[in-house]
mmCIF file of C-alpha atoms in Angstrom:
data_model
loop_
_atom_site.group_PDB
_atom_site.id
_atom_site.type_symbol
_atom_site.label_atom_id
_atom_site.label_comp_id
_atom_site.label_asym_id
_atom_site.label_seq_id
_atom_site.Cartn_x
_atom_site.Cartn_y
_atom_site.Cartn_z
ATOM 1 C CA MET Y 1 -11.636 -31.168 -24.506
ATOM 2 C CA LYS Y 2 -11.504 -27.736 -22.876
ATOM 3 C CA ILE Y 3 -9.932 -27.279 -19.466
ATOM 4 C CA GLY Y 4 -10.443 -24.406 -17.030
ATOM 5 C CA MET Y 5 -9.243 -23.506 -13.560
ATOM 6 C CA SER Y 6 -10.462 -21.397 -10.672
ATOM 7 C CA LEU Y 7 -8.531 -19.236 -8.266
ATOM 8 C CA GLY Y 8 -9.276 -17.297 -5.089
ATOM 9 C CA ILE Y 9 -7.108 -14.407 -3.954
ATOM 10 C CA SER Y 10 -6.329 -14.401 -0.248
ATOM 11 C CA PRO Y 11 -6.237 -11.007 1.474
ATOM 12 C CA ARG Y 12 -2.615 -11.812 2.386
ATOM 13 C CA GLU Y 13 -1.348 -12.112 -1.193
ATOM 14 C CA PRO Y 14 -1.008 -9.424 -3.863
ATOM 15 C CA ILE Y 15 -3.442 -9.359 -6.773
ATOM 16 C CA THR Y 16 -0.444 -9.707 -9.082
ATOM 17 C CA HIS Y 17 -0.110 -13.301 -7.866
ATOM 18 C CA ALA Y 18 -3.380 -14.075 -9.669
ATOM 19 C CA VAL Y 19 -1.930 -12.598 -12.858
ATOM 20 C CA GLU Y 20 1.121 -14.863 -12.594
ATOM 21 C CA VAL Y 21 -1.052 -17.944 -12.046
ATOM 22 C CA VAL Y 22 -3.400 -17.121 -14.941
ATOM 23 C CA LYS Y 23 -0.486 -16.361 -17.289
ATOM 24 C CA SER Y 24 1.051 -19.716 -16.379
ATOM 25 C CA ALA Y 25 -2.285 -21.445 -16.976
ATOM 26 C CA GLU Y 26 -2.506 -19.816 -20.409
ATOM 27 C CA ASP Y 27 1.050 -20.921 -21.224
ATOM 28 C CA LEU Y 28 0.153 -24.478 -20.178
ATOM 29 C CA GLY Y 29 -2.831 -24.537 -22.541
ATOM 30 C CA PHE Y 30 -5.756 -23.936 -20.192
ATOM 31 C CA ASP Y 31 -8.818 -22.570 -21.995
ATOM 32 C CA ALA Y 32 -10.397 -20.596 -19.143
ATOM 33 C CA ALA Y 33 -9.669 -19.126 -15.726
ATOM 34 C CA TYR Y 34 -12.254 -18.104 -13.157
ATOM 35 C CA ILE Y 35 -11.466 -15.901 -10.181
ATOM 36 C CA THR Y 36 -13.801 -16.460 -7.268
ATOM 37 C CA ASP Y 37 -16.066 -13.697 -6.023
ATOM 38 C CA VAL Y 38 -16.537 -14.445 -2.335
ATOM 39 C CA GLN Y 39 -18.043 -11.846 -0.046
ATOM 40 C CA LEU Y 40 -15.694 -10.413 2.595
ATOM 41 C CA SER Y 41 -13.054 -13.151 2.516
ATOM 42 C CA MET Y 42 -11.202 -12.609 -0.775
ATOM 43 C CA LYS Y 43 -9.815 -9.665 -2.708
ATOM 44 C CA ASP Y 44 -11.859 -8.043 -5.478
ATOM 45 C CA CYS Y 45 -12.167 -10.405 -8.421
ATOM 46 C CA PHE Y 46 -12.909 -7.633 -10.932
ATOM 47 C CA ALA Y 47 -9.630 -5.808 -10.312
ATOM 48 C CA ALA Y 48 -7.765 -9.099 -10.654
ATOM 49 C CA LEU Y 49 -9.642 -10.033 -13.842
ATOM 50 C CA THR Y 50 -8.820 -6.630 -15.344
ATOM 51 C CA LEU Y 51 -5.110 -7.150 -14.685
ATOM 52 C CA CYS Y 52 -5.325 -10.680 -16.092
ATOM 53 C CA ALA Y 53 -7.052 -9.418 -19.251
ATOM 54 C CA VAL Y 54 -4.318 -6.851 -19.842
ATOM 55 C CA ASN Y 55 -1.581 -9.464 -19.387
ATOM 56 C CA THR Y 56 -3.007 -12.426 -21.342
ATOM 57 C CA SER Y 57 -4.161 -12.917 -24.913
ATOM 58 C CA LYS Y 58 -5.966 -16.255 -25.404
ATOM 59 C CA ILE Y 59 -7.392 -17.545 -22.143
ATOM 60 C CA LYS Y 60 -11.066 -16.858 -21.403
ATOM 61 C CA LEU Y 61 -11.673 -15.098 -18.090
ATOM 62 C CA GLY Y 62 -14.690 -15.100 -15.816
ATOM 63 C CA THR Y 63 -15.969 -14.842 -12.271
ATOM 64 C CA GLY Y 64 -16.684 -17.750 -9.997
ATOM 65 C CA VAL Y 65 -19.793 -16.379 -8.279
ATOM 66 C CA THR Y 66 -21.229 -17.455 -4.942
ATOM 67 C CA ASN Y 67 -25.002 -17.871 -4.945
ATOM 68 C CA PRO Y 68 -26.227 -16.913 -1.452
ATOM 69 C CA ILE Y 69 -29.505 -18.817 -1.819
#
């Protein structure tokens, strides 16, 4: 069984917090991590995913996208 997690980045916390959470998830054996892409209320998911990609090696990364329809 594969297990993933999702994470949103509050404007009040640094993007590096997402990196710490995703690295911990990878160390715990999670298969995937998704960072939410929410308009106007969260920090940029693509910058966070880039930092996560540089700092992890096995975990799959993706966006959690909001469909406005």
